[in-house]
PDB file of C-alpha atoms and ligand atoms in Angstrom:
ATOM      1  CA  UNK A   1      57.610  62.430 150.620  1.00 37.00           C
ATOM      2  CA  UNK A   2      54.911  59.908 149.798  1.00 41.00           C
ATOM      3  CA  UNK A   3      53.299  62.377 147.511  1.00 43.00           C
ATOM      4  CA  UNK A   4      56.528  63.056 145.659  1.00 44.00           C
ATOM      5  CA  UNK A   5      57.177  59.345 145.277  1.00 44.00           C
ATOM      6  CA  UNK A   6      53.647  58.764 144.016  1.00 43.00           C
ATOM      7  CA  UNK A   7      53.977  61.545 141.504  1.00 44.00           C
ATOM      8  CA  UNK A   8      57.179  60.058 140.272  1.00 46.00           C
ATOM      9  CA  UNK A   9      55.651  56.619 139.911  1.00 47.00           C
ATOM     10  CA  UNK A  10      52.637  58.179 138.244  1.00 46.00           C
ATOM     11  CA  UNK A  11      54.796  59.859 135.639  1.00 49.00           C
ATOM     12  CA  UNK A  12      56.742  56.673 135.022  1.00 49.00           C
ATOM     13  CA  UNK A  13      53.561  54.729 134.463  1.00 53.00           C
ATOM     14  CA  UNK A  14      52.088  57.212 132.064  1.00 54.00           C
ATOM     15  CA  UNK A  15      55.320  57.252 130.074  1.00 56.00           C
ATOM     16  CA  UNK A  16      55.231  53.463 129.864  1.00 57.00           C
ATOM     17  CA  UNK A  17      51.625  53.360 128.746  1.00 63.00           C
ATOM     18  CA  UNK A  18      51.897  56.029 126.077  1.00 81.00           C
ATOM     19  CA  UNK A  19      52.024  54.669 122.574  1.00 90.00           C
ATOM     20  CA  UNK A  20      54.803  52.158 122.085  1.00 92.00           C
ATOM     21  CA  UNK A  21      57.069  53.171 119.190  1.00 96.00           C
ATOM     22  CA  UNK A  22      56.807  51.049 116.080  1.00 97.00           C
ATOM     23  CA  UNK A  23      59.600  48.676 115.111  1.00 97.00           C
ATOM     24  CA  UNK A  24      60.498  51.075 112.300  1.00 97.00           C
ATOM     25  CA  UNK A  25      60.796  53.982 114.708  1.00 98.00           C
ATOM     26  CA  UNK A  26      62.985  51.930 117.045  1.00 98.00           C
ATOM     27  CA  UNK A  27      65.243  50.968 114.134  1.00 98.00           C
ATOM     28  CA  UNK A  28      65.448  54.612 113.090  1.00 98.00           C
ATOM     29  CA  UNK A  29      66.580  55.512 116.613  1.00 98.00           C
ATOM     30  CA  UNK A  30      69.410  52.977 116.307  1.00 98.00           C
ATOM     31  CA  UNK A  31      70.426  54.564 112.977  1.00 98.00           C
ATOM     32  CA  UNK A  32      70.565  57.916 114.769  1.00 98.00           C
ATOM     33  CA  UNK A  33      72.864  56.479 117.445  1.00 98.00           C
ATOM     34  CA  UNK A  34      75.135  54.953 114.803  1.00 98.00           C
ATOM     35  CA  UNK A  35      75.395  58.358 113.100  1.00 98.00           C
ATOM     36  CA  UNK A  36      76.003  59.923 116.527  1.00 98.00           C
ATOM     37  CA  UNK A  37      78.860  57.463 117.099  1.00 98.00           C
ATOM     38  CA  UNK A  38      80.382  58.698 113.836  1.00 98.00           C
ATOM     39  CA  UNK A  39      79.594  55.914 111.387  1.00 98.00           C
ATOM     40  CA  UNK A  40      77.338  55.478 108.379  1.00 98.00           C
ATOM     41  CA  UNK A  41      74.281  53.312 109.039  1.00 98.00           C
ATOM     42  CA  UNK A  42      73.886  52.757 105.289  1.00 97.00           C
ATOM     43  CA  UNK A  43      77.224  51.031 104.798  1.00 98.00           C
ATOM     44  CA  UNK A  44      77.099  47.316 104.119  1.00 97.00           C
ATOM     45  CA  UNK A  45      78.289  46.073 107.501  1.00 98.00           C
ATOM     46  CA  UNK A  46      75.753  48.174 109.382  1.00 98.00           C
ATOM     47  CA  UNK A  47      72.740  47.961 107.127  1.00 98.00           C
ATOM     48  CA  UNK A  48      71.060  45.136 109.082  1.00 98.00           C
ATOM     49  CA  UNK A  49      72.252  46.328 112.482  1.00 98.00           C
ATOM     50  CA  UNK A  50      69.201  48.377 113.498  1.00 98.00           C
ATOM     51  CA  UNK A  51      66.918  45.372 112.933  1.00 98.00           C
ATOM     52  CA  UNK A  52      69.287  43.149 114.923  1.00 98.00           C
ATOM     53  CA  UNK A  53      69.532  45.632 117.780  1.00 98.00           C
ATOM     54  CA  UNK A  54      65.748  45.917 118.003  1.00 98.00           C
ATOM     55  CA  UNK A  55      65.432  42.117 118.106  1.00 98.00           C
ATOM     56  CA  UNK A  56      68.097  41.987 120.814  1.00 98.00           C
ATOM     57  CA  UNK A  57      66.088  44.557 122.784  1.00 97.00           C
ATOM     58  CA  UNK A  58      63.048  42.304 122.582  1.00 96.00           C
ATOM     59  CA  UNK A  59      65.087  39.598 124.274  1.00 96.00           C
ATOM     60  CA  UNK A  60      66.962  41.764 126.796  1.00 97.00           C
ATOM     61  CA  UNK A  61      63.839  43.565 127.925  1.00 97.00           C
ATOM     62  CA  UNK A  62      61.325  40.741 127.752  1.00 96.00           C
ATOM     63  CA  UNK A  63      60.734  41.108 131.499  1.00 96.00           C
ATOM     64  CA  UNK A  64      58.242  43.953 131.045  1.00 95.00           C
ATOM     65  CA  UNK A  65      55.677  41.496 129.687  1.00 92.00           C
ATOM     66  CA  UNK A  66      55.535  39.376 132.840  1.00 90.00           C
ATOM     67  CA  UNK A  67      54.201  39.979 136.309  1.00 91.00           C
ATOM     68  CA  UNK A  68      56.380  37.834 138.574  1.00 89.00           C
ATOM     69  CA  UNK A  69      53.875  37.968 141.432  1.00 88.00           C
ATOM     70  CA  UNK A  70      51.115  36.427 139.365  1.00 84.00           C
ATOM     71  CA  UNK A  71      53.546  33.872 138.067  1.00 82.00           C
ATOM     72  CA  UNK A  72      54.725  32.797 141.537  1.00 84.00           C
ATOM     73  CA  UNK A  73      51.157  32.744 142.829  1.00 82.00           C
ATOM     74  CA  UNK A  74      50.339  30.079 140.288  1.00 81.00           C
ATOM     75  CA  UNK A  75      53.375  27.922 140.946  1.00 78.00           C
ATOM     76  CA  UNK A  76      54.062  27.548 144.637  1.00 79.00           C
ATOM     77  CA  UNK A  77      53.687  24.173 146.356  1.00 82.00           C
ATOM     78  CA  UNK A  78      52.923  23.099 149.896  1.00 81.00           C
ATOM     79  CA  UNK A  79      56.022  22.392 151.954  1.00 78.00           C
ATOM     80  CA  UNK A  80      54.955  19.031 153.340  1.00 79.00           C
ATOM     81  CA  UNK A  81      56.422  20.035 156.695  1.00 80.00           C
ATOM     82  CA  UNK A  82      59.832  21.184 155.451  1.00 81.00           C
ATOM     83  CA  UNK A  83      60.994  23.920 157.815  1.00 82.00           C
ATOM     84  CA  UNK A  84      64.680  24.509 157.113  1.00 90.00           C
ATOM     85  CA  UNK A  85      66.253  27.339 155.157  1.00 93.00           C
ATOM     86  CA  UNK A  86      66.136  26.860 151.390  1.00 93.00           C
ATOM     87  CA  UNK A  87      69.129  28.323 149.550  1.00 95.00           C
ATOM     88  CA  UNK A  88      69.593  28.673 145.833  1.00 95.00           C
ATOM     89  CA  UNK A  89      72.936  30.143 144.936  1.00 95.00           C
ATOM     90  CA  UNK A  90      74.662  31.325 141.786  1.00 96.00           C
ATOM     91  CA  UNK A  91      71.644  32.147 139.679  1.00 97.00           C
ATOM     92  CA  UNK A  92      73.344  33.859 136.784  1.00 97.00           C
ATOM     93  CA  UNK A  93      71.649  36.888 135.320  1.00 98.00           C
ATOM     94  CA  UNK A  94      72.185  39.501 132.672  1.00 98.00           C
ATOM     95  CA  UNK A  95      70.528  42.858 133.042  1.00 98.00           C
ATOM     96  CA  UNK A  96      71.025  46.430 131.848  1.00 98.00           C
ATOM     97  CA  UNK A  97      71.615  49.483 133.960  1.00 97.00           C
ATOM     98  CA  UNK A  98      68.984  52.140 133.665  1.00 97.00           C
ATOM     99  CA  UNK A  99      71.586  54.912 133.654  1.00 96.00           C
ATOM    100  CA  UNK A 100      73.653  53.837 130.634  1.00 95.00           C
ATOM    101  CA  UNK A 101      71.777  50.868 129.093  1.00 96.00           C
ATOM    102  CA  UNK A 102      75.030  48.973 129.691  1.00 96.00           C
ATOM    103  CA  UNK A 103      75.066  45.307 130.723  1.00 97.00           C
ATOM    104  CA  UNK A 104      75.072  44.257 134.356  1.00 97.00           C
ATOM    105  CA  UNK A 105      76.240  40.658 134.637  1.00 97.00           C
ATOM    106  CA  UNK A 106      76.283  38.689 137.819  1.00 97.00           C
ATOM    107  CA  UNK A 107      74.743  36.155 140.166  1.00 97.00           C
ATOM    108  CA  UNK A 108      71.883  36.191 142.596  1.00 98.00           C
ATOM    109  CA  UNK A 109      71.716  34.052 145.734  1.00 98.00           C
ATOM    110  CA  UNK A 110      68.336  33.500 147.317  1.00 97.00           C
ATOM    111  CA  UNK A 111      67.446  32.052 150.686  1.00 97.00           C
ATOM    112  CA  UNK A 112      64.128  31.738 152.442  1.00 96.00           C
ATOM    113  CA  UNK A 113      62.706  30.001 155.457  1.00 96.00           C
ATOM    114  CA  UNK A 114      59.373  28.575 154.303  1.00 94.00           C
ATOM    115  CA  UNK A 115      56.247  28.853 156.393  1.00 91.00           C
ATOM    116  CA  UNK A 116      54.058  26.571 154.286  1.00 86.00           C
ATOM    117  CA  UNK A 117      54.943  27.282 150.694  1.00 88.00           C
ATOM    118  CA  UNK A 118      57.965  26.506 148.537  1.00 89.00           C
ATOM    119  CA  UNK A 119      58.774  27.090 144.884  1.00 90.00           C
ATOM    120  CA  UNK A 120      60.893  24.983 142.535  1.00 85.00           C
ATOM    121  CA  UNK A 121      64.410  25.957 141.545  1.00 85.00           C
ATOM    122  CA  UNK A 122      63.452  26.795 137.986  1.00 88.00           C
ATOM    123  CA  UNK A 123      60.739  29.148 139.266  1.00 91.00           C
ATOM    124  CA  UNK A 124      63.245  31.120 141.352  1.00 93.00           C
ATOM    125  CA  UNK A 125      65.587  31.351 138.392  1.00 93.00           C
ATOM    126  CA  UNK A 126      62.682  32.549 136.275  1.00 94.00           C
ATOM    127  CA  UNK A 127      61.773  35.131 138.902  1.00 95.00           C
ATOM    128  CA  UNK A 128      65.290  36.558 138.735  1.00 97.00           C
ATOM    129  CA  UNK A 129      65.128  36.591 134.957  1.00 96.00           C
ATOM    130  CA  UNK A 130      61.884  38.559 134.823  1.00 96.00           C
ATOM    131  CA  UNK A 131      63.345  41.350 136.957  1.00 98.00           C
ATOM    132  CA  UNK A 132      66.733  41.206 135.239  1.00 98.00           C
ATOM    133  CA  UNK A 133      65.186  41.652 131.813  1.00 98.00           C
ATOM    134  CA  UNK A 134      64.213  45.195 132.541  1.00 98.00           C
ATOM    135  CA  UNK A 135      66.183  48.399 132.894  1.00 98.00           C
ATOM    136  CA  UNK A 136      67.551  48.105 136.390  1.00 98.00           C
ATOM    137  CA  UNK A 137      69.704  49.323 139.170  1.00 97.00           C
ATOM    138  CA  UNK A 138      71.182  46.487 141.178  1.00 98.00           C
ATOM    139  CA  UNK A 139      69.855  47.656 144.548  1.00 98.00           C
ATOM    140  CA  UNK A 140      66.326  47.846 143.188  1.00 98.00           C
ATOM    141  CA  UNK A 141      66.476  44.447 141.521  1.00 98.00           C
ATOM    142  CA  UNK A 142      67.729  42.826 144.737  1.00 98.00           C
ATOM    143  CA  UNK A 143      64.904  44.405 146.733  1.00 98.00           C
ATOM    144  CA  UNK A 144      62.262  43.541 144.134  1.00 97.00           C
ATOM    145  CA  UNK A 145      63.200  39.861 144.127  1.00 97.00           C
ATOM    146  CA  UNK A 146      63.077  39.760 147.932  1.00 98.00           C
ATOM    147  CA  UNK A 147      59.761  41.543 148.270  1.00 96.00           C
ATOM    148  CA  UNK A 148      58.100  39.470 145.569  1.00 96.00           C
ATOM    149  CA  UNK A 149      59.080  36.234 147.318  1.00 96.00           C
ATOM    150  CA  UNK A 150      58.053  37.687 150.651  1.00 96.00           C
ATOM    151  CA  UNK A 151      54.652  38.811 149.366  1.00 95.00           C
ATOM    152  CA  UNK A 152      53.736  35.582 147.596  1.00 93.00           C
ATOM    153  CA  UNK A 153      55.290  32.806 149.702  1.00 92.00           C
ATOM    154  CA  UNK A 154      54.831  34.628 153.022  1.00 93.00           C
ATOM    155  CA  UNK A 155      57.868  32.827 154.475  1.00 95.00           C
ATOM    156  CA  UNK A 156      59.452  33.454 157.876  1.00 97.00           C
ATOM    157  CA  UNK A 157      62.124  35.410 156.047  1.00 97.00           C
ATOM    158  CA  UNK A 158      63.844  36.068 152.732  1.00 98.00           C
ATOM    159  CA  UNK A 159      67.495  36.789 151.954  1.00 98.00           C
ATOM    160  CA  UNK A 160      68.740  37.962 148.588  1.00 98.00           C
ATOM    161  CA  UNK A 161      72.360  38.784 147.774  1.00 98.00           C
ATOM    162  CA  UNK A 162      73.388  39.980 144.321  1.00 98.00           C
ATOM    163  CA  UNK A 163      76.960  40.199 143.068  1.00 97.00           C
ATOM    164  CA  UNK A 164      77.517  41.825 139.702  1.00 97.00           C
ATOM    165  CA  UNK A 165      79.836  43.750 137.474  1.00 96.00           C
ATOM    166  CA  UNK A 166      78.551  46.811 135.696  1.00 95.00           C
ATOM    167  CA  UNK A 167      79.918  47.432 132.248  1.00 93.00           C
ATOM    168  CA  UNK A 168      79.218  51.124 132.628  1.00 92.00           C
ATOM    169  CA  UNK A 169      81.918  51.000 135.340  1.00 89.00           C
ATOM    170  CA  UNK A 170      84.332  48.585 133.704  1.00 88.00           C
ATOM    171  CA  UNK A 171      84.378  49.884 130.113  1.00 88.00           C
ATOM    172  CA  UNK A 172      83.853  53.624 130.560  1.00 87.00           C
ATOM    173  CA  UNK A 173      83.834  56.346 133.201  1.00 84.00           C
ATOM    174  CA  UNK A 174      86.062  55.276 136.050  1.00 80.00           C
ATOM    175  CA  UNK A 175      87.268  52.102 134.208  1.00 82.00           C
ATOM    176  CA  UNK A 176      87.414  49.704 137.086  1.00 81.00           C
ATOM    177  CA  UNK A 177      87.652  46.189 135.675  1.00 82.00           C
ATOM    178  CA  UNK A 178      87.190  43.421 138.189  1.00 81.00           C
ATOM    179  CA  UNK A 179      85.077  45.475 140.573  1.00 88.00           C
ATOM    180  CA  UNK A 180      82.053  43.606 141.806  1.00 92.00           C
ATOM    181  CA  UNK A 181      79.131  45.302 143.457  1.00 94.00           C
ATOM    182  CA  UNK A 182      77.355  43.398 146.205  1.00 96.00           C
ATOM    183  CA  UNK A 183      73.832  44.274 147.294  1.00 97.00           C
ATOM    184  CA  UNK A 184      71.604  42.507 149.764  1.00 98.00           C
ATOM    185  CA  UNK A 185      68.109  42.542 151.143  1.00 98.00           C
ATOM    186  CA  UNK A 186      67.302  40.673 154.337  1.00 98.00           C
ATOM    187  CA  UNK A 187      63.724  40.315 155.523  1.00 98.00           C
ATOM    188  CA  UNK A 188      62.107  38.634 158.519  1.00 98.00           C
ATOM    189  CA  UNK A 189      64.302  36.116 160.356  1.00 98.00           C
ATOM    190  CA  UNK A 190      67.269  36.854 158.109  1.00 98.00           C
ATOM    191  CA  UNK A 191      67.169  40.451 159.255  1.00 97.00           C
ATOM    192  CA  UNK A 192      66.320  39.756 162.890  1.00 98.00           C
ATOM    193  CA  UNK A 193      68.369  36.651 163.693  1.00 97.00           C
ATOM    194  CA  UNK A 194      72.128  36.841 163.173  1.00 96.00           C
ATOM    195  CA  UNK A 195      72.523  33.051 163.219  1.00 95.00           C
ATOM    196  CA  UNK A 196      69.960  32.496 160.446  1.00 95.00           C
ATOM    197  CA  UNK A 197      71.624  35.206 158.399  1.00 96.00           C
ATOM    198  CA  UNK A 198      75.041  33.635 158.989  1.00 95.00           C
ATOM    199  CA  UNK A 199      73.714  30.222 157.981  1.00 95.00           C
ATOM    200  CA  UNK A 200      72.622  31.725 154.671  1.00 96.00           C
ATOM    201  CA  UNK A 201      75.811  33.733 154.158  1.00 96.00           C
ATOM    202  CA  UNK A 202      78.053  30.768 154.793  1.00 95.00           C
ATOM    203  CA  UNK A 203      75.936  28.644 152.429  1.00 94.00           C
ATOM    204  CA  UNK A 204      76.722  31.163 149.693  1.00 95.00           C
ATOM    205  CA  UNK A 205      80.350  31.581 150.790  1.00 92.00           C
ATOM    206  CA  UNK A 206      80.024  35.110 152.227  1.00 84.00           C
ATOM    207  CA  UNK A 207      80.235  34.486 155.940  1.00 65.00           C
ATOM    208  CA  UNK A 208      79.985  37.578 158.093  1.00 61.00           C
ATOM    209  CA  UNK A 209      80.267  40.101 155.311  1.00 62.00           C
ATOM    210  CA  UNK A 210      76.700  41.362 155.306  1.00 72.00           C
ATOM    211  CA  UNK A 211      74.613  42.808 158.114  1.00 68.00           C
ATOM    212  CA  UNK A 212      70.913  42.633 158.651  1.00 64.00           C
ATOM    213  CA  UNK A 213      70.052  46.252 158.059  1.00 56.00           C
ATOM    214  CA  UNK A 214      68.400  45.970 154.669  1.00 47.00           C
ATOM    215  CA  UNK A 215      70.105  46.861 151.432  1.00 42.00           C
ATOM    216  CA  UNK A 216      73.865  47.242 151.602  1.00 39.00           C
TER     217      UNK A 216
HETATM  218 ZN1  LIG B   1      75.279  52.460 134.439  1.00 87.56          ZN
END
């Protein structure tokens, strides 16, 4: 199992580190998709579209440039004795699903019980943004945010709940507008102590709906 996983990661890495396509090649790929959709990339309304799409990609996928662990390591502060749960709710994010490149739009709620380190609100929002601006699946993003906070702040526990709509579900395929997917990752005291978990869930308005057994 480990070996298979490692091989998979290994392949992913080598794909990511092979030569990055040029801007021109990326624009050409967009022209191909426009032709595939059935339109003419040379017509007036579409002539500048490939360049725009490539610029939009630079923004949507800017998260590959940053290592959130290094970033958090530089920015945490001492707690000054604060030992209550910290909750930041409704951090809006926009991401893209790795299966369809379609937008995932939603909110992340983060809670942690500090041991001796805290981070500012803007840093948590930035942390979410770095992971969101990559090709994602919601379960993975939720877990990545939790384990990054856990690894760097070393708190007594971390709770992350993500609620999002997936445009690959709402605009195509099964066409389910209004469906929200909820994923969670509970670590440390949030996993082990029901009352701490409930305190967090009621702070984000989700009392009782999520259990402690990891991602759900
Ligand atoms: Zn999808």
